[in-house]
Coordinates of C-alpha atoms in Angstrom, one line a residue:
X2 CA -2.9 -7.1 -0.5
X3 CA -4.2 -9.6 -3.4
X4 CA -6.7 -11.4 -0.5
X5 CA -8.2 -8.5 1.2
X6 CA -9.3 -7.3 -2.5
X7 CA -11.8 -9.7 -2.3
X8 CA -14.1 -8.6 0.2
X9 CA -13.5 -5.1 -0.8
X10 CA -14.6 -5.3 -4.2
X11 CA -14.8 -2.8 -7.4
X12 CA -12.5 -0.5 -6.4
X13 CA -11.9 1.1 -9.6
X14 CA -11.3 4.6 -9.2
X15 CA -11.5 5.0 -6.0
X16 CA -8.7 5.9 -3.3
X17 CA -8.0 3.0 -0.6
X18 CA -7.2 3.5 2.8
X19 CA -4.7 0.9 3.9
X20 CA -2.5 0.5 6.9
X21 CA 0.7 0.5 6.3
X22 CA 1.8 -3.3 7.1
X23 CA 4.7 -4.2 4.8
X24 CA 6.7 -2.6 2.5
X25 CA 4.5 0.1 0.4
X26 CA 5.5 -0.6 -3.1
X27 CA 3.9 -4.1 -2.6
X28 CA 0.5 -2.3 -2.0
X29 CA 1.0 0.7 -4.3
X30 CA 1.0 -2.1 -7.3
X31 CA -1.9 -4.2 -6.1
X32 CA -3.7 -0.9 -5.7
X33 CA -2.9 0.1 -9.3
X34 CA -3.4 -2.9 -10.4
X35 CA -7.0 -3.3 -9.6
X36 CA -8.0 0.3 -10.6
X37 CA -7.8 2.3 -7.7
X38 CA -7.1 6.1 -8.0
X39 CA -4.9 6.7 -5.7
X40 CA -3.6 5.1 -1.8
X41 CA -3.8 6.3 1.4
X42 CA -1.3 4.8 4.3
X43 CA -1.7 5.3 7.9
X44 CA 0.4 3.6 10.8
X45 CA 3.6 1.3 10.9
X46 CA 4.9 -1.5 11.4
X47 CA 5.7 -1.2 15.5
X48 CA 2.4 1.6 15.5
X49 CA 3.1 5.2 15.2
X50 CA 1.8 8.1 17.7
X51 CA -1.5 8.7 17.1
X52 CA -0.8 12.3 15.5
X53 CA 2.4 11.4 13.5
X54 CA 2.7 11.1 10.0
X55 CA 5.2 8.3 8.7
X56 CA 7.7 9.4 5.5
X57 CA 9.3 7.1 3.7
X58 CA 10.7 6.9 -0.3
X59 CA 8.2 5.3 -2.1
X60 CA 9.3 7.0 -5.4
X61 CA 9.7 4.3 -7.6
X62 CA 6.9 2.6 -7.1
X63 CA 4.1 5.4 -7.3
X64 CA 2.1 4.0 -9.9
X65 CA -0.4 6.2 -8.7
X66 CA -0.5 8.9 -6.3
X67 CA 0.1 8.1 -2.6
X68 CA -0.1 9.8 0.6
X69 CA 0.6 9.0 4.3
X70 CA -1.4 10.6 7.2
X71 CA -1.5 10.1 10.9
X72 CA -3.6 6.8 12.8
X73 CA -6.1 10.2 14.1
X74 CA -7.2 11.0 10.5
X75 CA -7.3 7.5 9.6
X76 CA -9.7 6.7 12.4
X77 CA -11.5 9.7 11.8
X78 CA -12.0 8.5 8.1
X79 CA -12.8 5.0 9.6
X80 CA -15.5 6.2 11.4
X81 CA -17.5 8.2 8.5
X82 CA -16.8 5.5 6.1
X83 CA -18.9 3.1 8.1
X84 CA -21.3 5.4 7.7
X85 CA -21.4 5.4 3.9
X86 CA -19.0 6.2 1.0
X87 CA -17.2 9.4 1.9
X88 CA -15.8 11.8 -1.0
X89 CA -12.6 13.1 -0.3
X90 CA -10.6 16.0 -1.7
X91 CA -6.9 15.4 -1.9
X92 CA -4.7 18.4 -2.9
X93 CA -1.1 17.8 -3.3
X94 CA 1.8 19.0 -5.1
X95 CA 4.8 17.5 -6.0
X96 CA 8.1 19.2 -6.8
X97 CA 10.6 17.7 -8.8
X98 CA 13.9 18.1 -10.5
X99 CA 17.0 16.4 -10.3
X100 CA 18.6 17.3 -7.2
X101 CA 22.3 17.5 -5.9
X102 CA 23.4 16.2 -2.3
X103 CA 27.1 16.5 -0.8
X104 CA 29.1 14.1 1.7
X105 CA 31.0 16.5 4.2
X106 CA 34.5 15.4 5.4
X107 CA 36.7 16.3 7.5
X108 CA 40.5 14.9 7.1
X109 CA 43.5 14.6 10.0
X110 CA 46.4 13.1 8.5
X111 CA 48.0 10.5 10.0
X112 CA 52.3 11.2 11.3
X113 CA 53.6 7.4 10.8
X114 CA 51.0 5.3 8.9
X115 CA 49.0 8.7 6.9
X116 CA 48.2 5.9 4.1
X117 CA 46.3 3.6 6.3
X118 CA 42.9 5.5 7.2
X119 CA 40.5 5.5 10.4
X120 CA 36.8 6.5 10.0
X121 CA 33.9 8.4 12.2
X122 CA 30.3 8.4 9.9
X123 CA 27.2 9.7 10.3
X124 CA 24.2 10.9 8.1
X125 CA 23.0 14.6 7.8
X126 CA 20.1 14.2 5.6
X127 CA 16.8 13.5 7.4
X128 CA 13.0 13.5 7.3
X129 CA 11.5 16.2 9.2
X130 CA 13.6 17.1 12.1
X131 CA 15.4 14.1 12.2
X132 CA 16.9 14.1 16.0
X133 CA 17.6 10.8 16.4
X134 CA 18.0 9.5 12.6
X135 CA 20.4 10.7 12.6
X136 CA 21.9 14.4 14.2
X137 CA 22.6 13.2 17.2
X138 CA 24.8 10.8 15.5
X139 CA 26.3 14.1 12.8
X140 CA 26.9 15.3 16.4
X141 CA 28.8 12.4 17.8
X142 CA 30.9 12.9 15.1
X143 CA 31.6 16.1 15.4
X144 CA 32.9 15.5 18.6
X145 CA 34.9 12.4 18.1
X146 CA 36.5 15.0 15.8
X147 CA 37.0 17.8 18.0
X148 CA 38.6 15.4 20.4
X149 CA 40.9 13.4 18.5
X150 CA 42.2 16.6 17.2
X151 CA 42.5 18.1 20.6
X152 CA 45.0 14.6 21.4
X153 CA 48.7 16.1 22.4
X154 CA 50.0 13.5 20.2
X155 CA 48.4 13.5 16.5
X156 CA 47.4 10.4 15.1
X157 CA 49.9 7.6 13.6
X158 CA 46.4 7.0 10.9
X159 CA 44.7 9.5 9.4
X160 CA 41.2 10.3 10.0
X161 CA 38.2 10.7 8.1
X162 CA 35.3 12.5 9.4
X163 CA 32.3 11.9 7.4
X164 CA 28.6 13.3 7.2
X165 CA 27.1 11.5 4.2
X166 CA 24.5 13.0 2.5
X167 CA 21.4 10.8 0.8
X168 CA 21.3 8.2 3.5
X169 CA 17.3 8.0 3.5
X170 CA 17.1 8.5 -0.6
X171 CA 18.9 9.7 -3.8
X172 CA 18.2 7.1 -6.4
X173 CA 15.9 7.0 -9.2
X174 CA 14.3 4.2 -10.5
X175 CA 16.1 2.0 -7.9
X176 CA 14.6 -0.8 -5.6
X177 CA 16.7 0.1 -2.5
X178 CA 16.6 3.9 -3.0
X179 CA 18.8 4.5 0.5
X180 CA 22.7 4.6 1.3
X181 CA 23.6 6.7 -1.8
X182 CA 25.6 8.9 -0.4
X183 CA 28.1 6.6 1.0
X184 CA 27.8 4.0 -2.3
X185 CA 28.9 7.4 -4.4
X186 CA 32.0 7.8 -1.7
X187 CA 33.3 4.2 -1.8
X188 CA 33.0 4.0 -5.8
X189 CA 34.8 7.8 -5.8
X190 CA 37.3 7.2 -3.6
X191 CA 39.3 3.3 -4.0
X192 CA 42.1 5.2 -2.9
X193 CA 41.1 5.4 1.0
X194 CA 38.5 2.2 1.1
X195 CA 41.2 0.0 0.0
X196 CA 43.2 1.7 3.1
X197 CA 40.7 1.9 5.6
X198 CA 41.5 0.1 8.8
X199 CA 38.1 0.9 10.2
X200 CA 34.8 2.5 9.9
X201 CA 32.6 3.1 13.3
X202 CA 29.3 3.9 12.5
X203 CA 26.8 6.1 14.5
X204 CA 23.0 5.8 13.4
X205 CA 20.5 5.4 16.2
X206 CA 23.2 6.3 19.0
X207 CA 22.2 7.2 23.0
X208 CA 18.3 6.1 22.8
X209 CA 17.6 5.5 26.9
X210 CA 17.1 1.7 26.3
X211 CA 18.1 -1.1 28.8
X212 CA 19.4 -3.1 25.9
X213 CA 21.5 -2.5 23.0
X214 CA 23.2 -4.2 19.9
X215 CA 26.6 -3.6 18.7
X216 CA 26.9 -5.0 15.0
X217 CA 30.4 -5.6 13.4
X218 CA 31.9 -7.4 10.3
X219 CA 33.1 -10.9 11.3
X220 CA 37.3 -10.2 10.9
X221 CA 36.9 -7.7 13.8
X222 CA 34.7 -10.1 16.3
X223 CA 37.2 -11.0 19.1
X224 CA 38.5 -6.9 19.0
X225 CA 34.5 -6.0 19.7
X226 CA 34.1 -8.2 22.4
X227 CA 37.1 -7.2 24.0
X228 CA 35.7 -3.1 23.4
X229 CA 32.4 -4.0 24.9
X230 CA 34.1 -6.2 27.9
X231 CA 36.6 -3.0 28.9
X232 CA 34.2 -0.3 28.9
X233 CA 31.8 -2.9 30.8
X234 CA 28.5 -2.8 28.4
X235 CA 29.2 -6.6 28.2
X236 CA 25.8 -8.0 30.0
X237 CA 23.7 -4.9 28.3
X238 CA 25.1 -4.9 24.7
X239 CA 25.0 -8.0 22.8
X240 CA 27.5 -8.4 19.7
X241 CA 25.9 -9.4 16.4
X242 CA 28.5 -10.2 13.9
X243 CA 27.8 -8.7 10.6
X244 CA 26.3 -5.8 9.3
X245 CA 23.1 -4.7 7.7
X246 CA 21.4 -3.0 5.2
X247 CA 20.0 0.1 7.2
X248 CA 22.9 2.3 7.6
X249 CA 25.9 3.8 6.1
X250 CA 28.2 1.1 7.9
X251 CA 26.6 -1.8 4.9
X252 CA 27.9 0.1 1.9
X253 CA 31.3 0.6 3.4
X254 CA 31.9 -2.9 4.6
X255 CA 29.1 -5.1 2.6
X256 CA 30.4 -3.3 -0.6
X257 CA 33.8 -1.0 0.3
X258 CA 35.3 -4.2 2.1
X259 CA 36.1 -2.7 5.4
X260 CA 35.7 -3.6 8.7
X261 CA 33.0 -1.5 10.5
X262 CA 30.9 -1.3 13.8
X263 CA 27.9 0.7 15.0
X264 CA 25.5 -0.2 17.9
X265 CA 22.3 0.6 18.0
X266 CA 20.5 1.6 22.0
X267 CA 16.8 -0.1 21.7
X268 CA 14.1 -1.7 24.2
X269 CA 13.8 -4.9 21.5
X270 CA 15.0 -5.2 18.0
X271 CA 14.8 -7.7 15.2
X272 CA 12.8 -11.2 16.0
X273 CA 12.7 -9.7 19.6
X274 CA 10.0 -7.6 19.3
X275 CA 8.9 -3.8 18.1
X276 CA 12.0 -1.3 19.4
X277 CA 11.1 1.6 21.5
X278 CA 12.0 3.9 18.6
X279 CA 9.8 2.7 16.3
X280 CA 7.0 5.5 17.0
X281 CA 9.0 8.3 16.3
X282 CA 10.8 6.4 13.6
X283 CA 10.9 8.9 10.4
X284 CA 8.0 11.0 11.2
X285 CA 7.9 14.7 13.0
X286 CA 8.2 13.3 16.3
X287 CA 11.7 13.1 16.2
X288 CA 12.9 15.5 18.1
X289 CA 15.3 16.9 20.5
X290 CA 13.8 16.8 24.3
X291 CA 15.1 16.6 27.7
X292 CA 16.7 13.1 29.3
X293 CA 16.5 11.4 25.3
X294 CA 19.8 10.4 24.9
X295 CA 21.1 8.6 28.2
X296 CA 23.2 6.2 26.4
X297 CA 24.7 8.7 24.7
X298 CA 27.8 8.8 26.9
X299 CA 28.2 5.2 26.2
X300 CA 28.5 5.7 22.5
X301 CA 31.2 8.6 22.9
X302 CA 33.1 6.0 24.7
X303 CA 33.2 3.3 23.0
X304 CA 33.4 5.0 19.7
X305 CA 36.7 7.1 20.7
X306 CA 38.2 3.7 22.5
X307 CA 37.6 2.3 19.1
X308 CA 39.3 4.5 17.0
X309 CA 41.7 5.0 19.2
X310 CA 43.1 1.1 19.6
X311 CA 42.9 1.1 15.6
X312 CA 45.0 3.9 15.6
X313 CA 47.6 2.6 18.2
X314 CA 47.8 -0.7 17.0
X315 CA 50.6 -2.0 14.6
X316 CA 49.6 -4.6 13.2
X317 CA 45.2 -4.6 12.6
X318 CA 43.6 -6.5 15.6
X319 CA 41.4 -8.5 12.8
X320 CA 41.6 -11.9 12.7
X321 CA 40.7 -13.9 9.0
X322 CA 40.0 -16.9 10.8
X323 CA 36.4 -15.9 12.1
X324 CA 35.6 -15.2 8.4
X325 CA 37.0 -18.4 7.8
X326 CA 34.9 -20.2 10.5
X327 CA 31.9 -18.4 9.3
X328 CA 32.5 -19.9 5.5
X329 CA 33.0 -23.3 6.8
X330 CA 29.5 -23.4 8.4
X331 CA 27.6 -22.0 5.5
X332 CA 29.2 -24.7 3.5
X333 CA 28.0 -27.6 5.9
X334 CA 24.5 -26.3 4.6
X335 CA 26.1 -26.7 1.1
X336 CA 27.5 -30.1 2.1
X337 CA 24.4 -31.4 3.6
X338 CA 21.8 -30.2 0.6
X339 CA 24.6 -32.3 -1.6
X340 CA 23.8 -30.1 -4.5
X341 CA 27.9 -29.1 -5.4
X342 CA 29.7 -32.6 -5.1
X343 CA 33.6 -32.3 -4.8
X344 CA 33.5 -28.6 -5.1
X345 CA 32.3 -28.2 -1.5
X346 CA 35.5 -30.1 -0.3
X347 CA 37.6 -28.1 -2.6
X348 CA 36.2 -24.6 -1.2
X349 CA 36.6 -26.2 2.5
X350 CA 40.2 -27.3 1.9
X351 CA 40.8 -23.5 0.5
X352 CA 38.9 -22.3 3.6
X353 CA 41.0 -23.9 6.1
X354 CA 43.9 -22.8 4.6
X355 CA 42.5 -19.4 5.0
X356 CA 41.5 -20.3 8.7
X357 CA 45.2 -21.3 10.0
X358 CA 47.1 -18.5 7.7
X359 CA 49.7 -17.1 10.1
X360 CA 51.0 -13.8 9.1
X361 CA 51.8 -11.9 12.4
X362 CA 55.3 -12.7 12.2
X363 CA 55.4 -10.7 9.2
X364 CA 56.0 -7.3 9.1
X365 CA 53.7 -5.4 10.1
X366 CA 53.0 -2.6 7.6
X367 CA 52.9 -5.2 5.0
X368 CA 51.1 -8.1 7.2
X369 CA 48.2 -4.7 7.2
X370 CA 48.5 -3.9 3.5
X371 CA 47.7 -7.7 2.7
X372 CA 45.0 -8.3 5.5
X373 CA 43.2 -5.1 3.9
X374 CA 43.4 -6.1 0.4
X375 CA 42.4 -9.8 1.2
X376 CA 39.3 -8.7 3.3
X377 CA 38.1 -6.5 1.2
X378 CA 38.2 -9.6 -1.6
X379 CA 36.0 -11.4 1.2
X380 CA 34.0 -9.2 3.1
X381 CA 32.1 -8.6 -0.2
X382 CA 31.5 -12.1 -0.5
X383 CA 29.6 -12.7 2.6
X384 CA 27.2 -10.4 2.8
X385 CA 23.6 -10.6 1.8
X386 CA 20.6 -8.7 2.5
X387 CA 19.7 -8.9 5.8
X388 CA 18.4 -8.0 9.3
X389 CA 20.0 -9.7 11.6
X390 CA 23.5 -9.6 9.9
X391 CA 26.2 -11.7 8.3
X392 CA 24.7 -14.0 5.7
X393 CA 26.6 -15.9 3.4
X394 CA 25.5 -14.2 -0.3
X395 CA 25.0 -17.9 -1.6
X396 CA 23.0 -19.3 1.6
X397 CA 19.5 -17.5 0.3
X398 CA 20.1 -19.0 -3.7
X399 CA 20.9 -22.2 -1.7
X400 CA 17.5 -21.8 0.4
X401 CA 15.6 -21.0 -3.3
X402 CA 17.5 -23.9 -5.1
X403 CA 16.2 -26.4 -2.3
X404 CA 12.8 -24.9 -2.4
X405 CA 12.4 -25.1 -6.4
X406 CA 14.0 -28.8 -6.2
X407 CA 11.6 -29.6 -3.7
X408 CA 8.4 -27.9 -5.0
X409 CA 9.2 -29.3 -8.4
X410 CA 9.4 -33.0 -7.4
X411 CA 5.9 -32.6 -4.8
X412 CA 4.1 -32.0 -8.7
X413 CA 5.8 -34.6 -10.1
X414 CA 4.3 -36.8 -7.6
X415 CA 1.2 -35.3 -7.5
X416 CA 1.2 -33.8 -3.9
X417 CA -0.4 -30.5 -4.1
X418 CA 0.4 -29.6 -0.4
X419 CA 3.7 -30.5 -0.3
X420 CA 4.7 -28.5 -3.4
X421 CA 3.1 -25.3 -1.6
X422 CA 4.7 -26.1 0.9
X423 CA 7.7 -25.7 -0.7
X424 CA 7.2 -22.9 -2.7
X425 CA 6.3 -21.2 0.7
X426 CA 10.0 -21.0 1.3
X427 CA 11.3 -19.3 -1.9
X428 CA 12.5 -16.4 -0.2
X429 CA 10.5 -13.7 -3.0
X430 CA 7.7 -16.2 -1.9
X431 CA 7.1 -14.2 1.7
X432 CA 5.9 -11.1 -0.2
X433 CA 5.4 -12.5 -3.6
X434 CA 2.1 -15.0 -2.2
X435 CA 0.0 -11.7 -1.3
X436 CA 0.3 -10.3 -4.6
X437 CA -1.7 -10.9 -7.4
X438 CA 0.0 -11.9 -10.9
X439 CA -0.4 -8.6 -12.0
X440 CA 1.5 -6.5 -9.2
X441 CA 3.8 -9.3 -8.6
X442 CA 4.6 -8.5 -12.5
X443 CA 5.1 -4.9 -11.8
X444 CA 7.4 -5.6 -8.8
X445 CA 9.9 -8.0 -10.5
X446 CA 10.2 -6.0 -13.6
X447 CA 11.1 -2.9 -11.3
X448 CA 13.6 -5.3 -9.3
X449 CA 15.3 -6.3 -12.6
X450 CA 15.3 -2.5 -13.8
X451 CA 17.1 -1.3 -10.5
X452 CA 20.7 0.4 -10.2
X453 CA 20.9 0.4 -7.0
X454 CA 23.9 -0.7 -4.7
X455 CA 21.9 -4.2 -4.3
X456 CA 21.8 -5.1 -8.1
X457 CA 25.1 -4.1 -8.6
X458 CA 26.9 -6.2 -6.5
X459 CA 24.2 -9.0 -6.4
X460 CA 23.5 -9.0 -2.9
X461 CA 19.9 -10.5 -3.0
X462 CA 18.4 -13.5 -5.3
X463 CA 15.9 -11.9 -8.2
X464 CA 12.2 -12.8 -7.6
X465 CA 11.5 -16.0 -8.7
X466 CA 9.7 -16.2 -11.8
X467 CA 5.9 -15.4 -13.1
X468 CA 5.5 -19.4 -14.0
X469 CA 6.6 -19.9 -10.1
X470 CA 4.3 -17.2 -8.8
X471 CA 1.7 -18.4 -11.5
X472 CA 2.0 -22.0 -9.7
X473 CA 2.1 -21.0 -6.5
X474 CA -1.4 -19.0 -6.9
X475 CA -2.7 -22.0 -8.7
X476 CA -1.9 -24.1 -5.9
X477 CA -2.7 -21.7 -3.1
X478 CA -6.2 -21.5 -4.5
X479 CA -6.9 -25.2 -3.9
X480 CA -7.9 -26.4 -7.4
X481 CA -6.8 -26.4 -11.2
X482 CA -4.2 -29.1 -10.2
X483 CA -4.1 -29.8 -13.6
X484 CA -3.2 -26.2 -14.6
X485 CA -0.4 -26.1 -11.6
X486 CA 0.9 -29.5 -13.1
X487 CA 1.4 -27.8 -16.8
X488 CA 3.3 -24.6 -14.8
X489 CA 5.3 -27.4 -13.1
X490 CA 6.7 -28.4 -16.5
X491 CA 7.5 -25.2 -16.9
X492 CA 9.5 -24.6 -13.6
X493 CA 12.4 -26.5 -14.5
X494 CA 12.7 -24.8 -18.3
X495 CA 12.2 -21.3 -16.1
X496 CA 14.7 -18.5 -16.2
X497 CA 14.6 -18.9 -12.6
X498 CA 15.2 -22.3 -12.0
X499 CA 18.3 -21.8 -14.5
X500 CA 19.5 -19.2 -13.1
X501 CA 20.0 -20.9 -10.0
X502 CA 21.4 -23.9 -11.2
X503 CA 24.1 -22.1 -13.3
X504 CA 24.7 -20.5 -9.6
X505 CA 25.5 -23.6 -8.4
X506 CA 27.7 -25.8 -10.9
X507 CA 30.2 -22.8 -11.7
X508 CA 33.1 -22.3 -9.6
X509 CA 32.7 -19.1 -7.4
X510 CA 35.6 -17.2 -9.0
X511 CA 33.4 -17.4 -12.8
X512 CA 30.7 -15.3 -10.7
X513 CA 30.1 -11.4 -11.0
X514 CA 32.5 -10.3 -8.3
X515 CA 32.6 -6.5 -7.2
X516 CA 36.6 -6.8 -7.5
X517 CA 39.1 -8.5 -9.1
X518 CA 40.5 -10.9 -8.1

């Protein structure tokens, strides 16, 4: 990053060894931008094997060329380049052409409700062998199939089988280059995700962890719990409403609307620590071998008890009222950073009518026609990026506004450390601050020049602007106060900083939605 080019020096056409600590593009631009030749990576974030060698798409962002190699030849480089400047000879070659991937499905029609559709996904492209990311879960699928279809009595739902193709990559020119395959099925096929009564999900399935975490959209909490309680993976699963952006389960809940599950078997995950898979995570490592997949039973379970229950049921066992309960929280964060006035009290009296709608007395073929069409109105509306799960999509421009507001009144005052403070917390801020102007440049222009799934249905804030970066550098360096006051005047005149406030004095229904209303 930016800081470590200083005690590295000239580096101008040279290639740069760097371990692979953060998303790649970030590095691939600070590299260019300073001159280099070409980048090297080693490692990952949770450490590699030793003799593995780490893939991931990095397409869009190869301003020059880049290669990854294994923590053994990195060391071994290590070694001679304390020595002295080694010369290195890189041959590589790079086909390309405009390629063509396929989703594979399989279809059993439903006998009483064939319009109303039940869903088993999994992903069959793969990087190198791919075991566990993902054929085991291709596999699971394939069996889920196999035994629903083997059922005496058919299905009152019918069932979709899916293998997507272009999980790990397909876009061009994109910033989130991953879940294509799905994101071409749910904008090819209205027809069935405005019908589908359920997804379950299997990326990552039967890794021989003590621990595991079963994500779900919010609607479908109280039917989850119940899942996990009856097959009794209660006190070793733990439920995290809302889904994220990894898997295929994001683009057909986070952007189809559906309701969707998929748990995941790992030693840690997320804030807890690295997971057990992490070392085998997209290099050649992943493999079939004996005793891997001792979870794996528990996955078959709960998956077909899953689909199953959705396919019994009646009326949908999803309840509006957690999505409701989840709205009225984020807007106490609206409430207490008093930046929307009466319009928070307008959306919580909406809310809570949303929250203590009783339609179970209705009929139920019609109570399930309007719970689908109304979730999927929602479900969209709640999601943005994330790793742990269900965030609000306004809670991160909320965080920014704050942050801005904040940052902009410190310089007003004339309190340097206050107003870096502040600008710490601009959520582009956490990768933006190790970048120099000129990659940090070359990042937010390929952001705003993506069209991918996340543009299109504005699931992330853009990176705040070069005057914020450009003051946030000036501060960060200790002096030219007087130049970070002048960018200050700026910041509230910034695209940015309008941005954001047009964000937050419309109403919510004038906002780019990814459905009508």
């Amino acid at each position: 990053m930016a800081a470590d080019y200083s005690e590295l020096g000239d580096v101008a056409g040279r290639a740069v060894l760097v371990e692979w600590t953060s998303w790649p593009g970030f590095a691939i631009f600070e590299a260019a931008a300073r001159g280099a030749s070409a980048i090297i990576f080693y490692d990952y974030p949770g450490r590699s094997l030793d003799d593995a060698l780490k893939q991931n798409t990095v397409i869009y962002h190869d301003a020059i060329p880049s290669v990854g190699i294994s923590i053994a030849d990195a060391s071994g480089l290590k070694r001679r380049l304390g020595a002295g400047p080694v010369e290195l000879e890189l041959e590589n070659r790079v086909d390309s052409e405009l390629g063509e991937s396929e989703n594979v499905l399989g279809v059993l029609e439903g006998t009483d409700v064939a319009g109303e559709w039940v869903a088993a996904t999994a992903h069959h492209d793969r990087w190198f062998r791919g075991a566990q990311d993902d054929a085991v879960g291709v596999a699971v699928v394939l069996e889920l199939a196999r035994v629903i279809s083997a059922r005496p009595t058919p299905p009152r739902r019918s069932h979709l089988f899916v293998s997507f193709g272009s999980e790990e990559t397909g876009a061009a020119d994109a910033e989130f280059d991953w879940l294509r395959g799905s994101h071409a099925f749910v904008r090819a096929h209205p027809e069935i995700t405005s019908r589908l009564a359920y997804v379950f999900n299997v990326d990552g399935a039967g890794w021989p962890a003590e621990r595991g975490y079963f994500y779900g959209t919010l609607e479908a909490s109280a039917f989850h719990r119940k899942l996990l309680s009856d097959i009794g993976l209660s006190d070793r699963v733990t439920l995290r409403p809302g889904v994220t952006d990894w898997v295929d389960a994001w683009t057909l809940a986070a952007v189809g609307g559906a309701s969707a599950g998929y748990l995941l078997w790992f030693e840690a995950h997320g804030k807890d620590g690295p997971d057990a898979f992490s070392p085998y995570y997209h290099t050649q490592q992943d493999r079939i071998s004996a005793g891997t997949y001792g979870n794996l039973p528990h996955d078959l379970r709960l998956a077909a008890l899953t689909l199953l229950r959705v396919d019994a049921a009646e009326a949908l066992p999803f309840d509006l009222g957690e999505v409701a309960r989840f709205v009225l929280e984020a807007l106490e964060d609206v409430r207490r950073a008093d930046v929307l006035g009466e319009s928070v009290a307008e959306a919580e009296r909406w809310t809570r009518a949303l929250e203590t709608t009783e339609v179970a007395g209705a009929y139920w073929r019609t109570r399930n026609i309007r719970l689908m069409r109304a979730r999927r109105e929602l479900v969209p509306w709640l999601f943005s990026l994330s790793s742990e799960g269900a965030v609000m999509k306004t809670s991160p421009y909320l965080s920014d506004f704050l942050a801005l507001r904040r940052a902009r009144e410190s310089v007003e005052r004339g309190v340097p450390a206050t107003a870096l403070e502040a600008l710490r917390e601009v959520s582009t801020m956490s990768w933006g601050a190790r970048l120099s102007s000129a990659a940090y440049r070359a990042e937010r222009q390929m952001s705003f020049g993506a069209s991918d799934w996340s543009s299109e249905f504005d699931q992330s804030p853009e990176p705040a602007a070069y005057d914020v970066h450009a003051l946030y550098l000036s501060l960060d360096e200790g002096g030219a106060w007087m130049r970070a006051a002048s960018s200050a005047c700026g910041l509230s005149r910034s695209k940015r900083w309008r941005s954001v406030e047009r964000r937050f004095s419309s109403s919510p229904g004038s906002s780019r939605r990814p459905y009508p209303s």
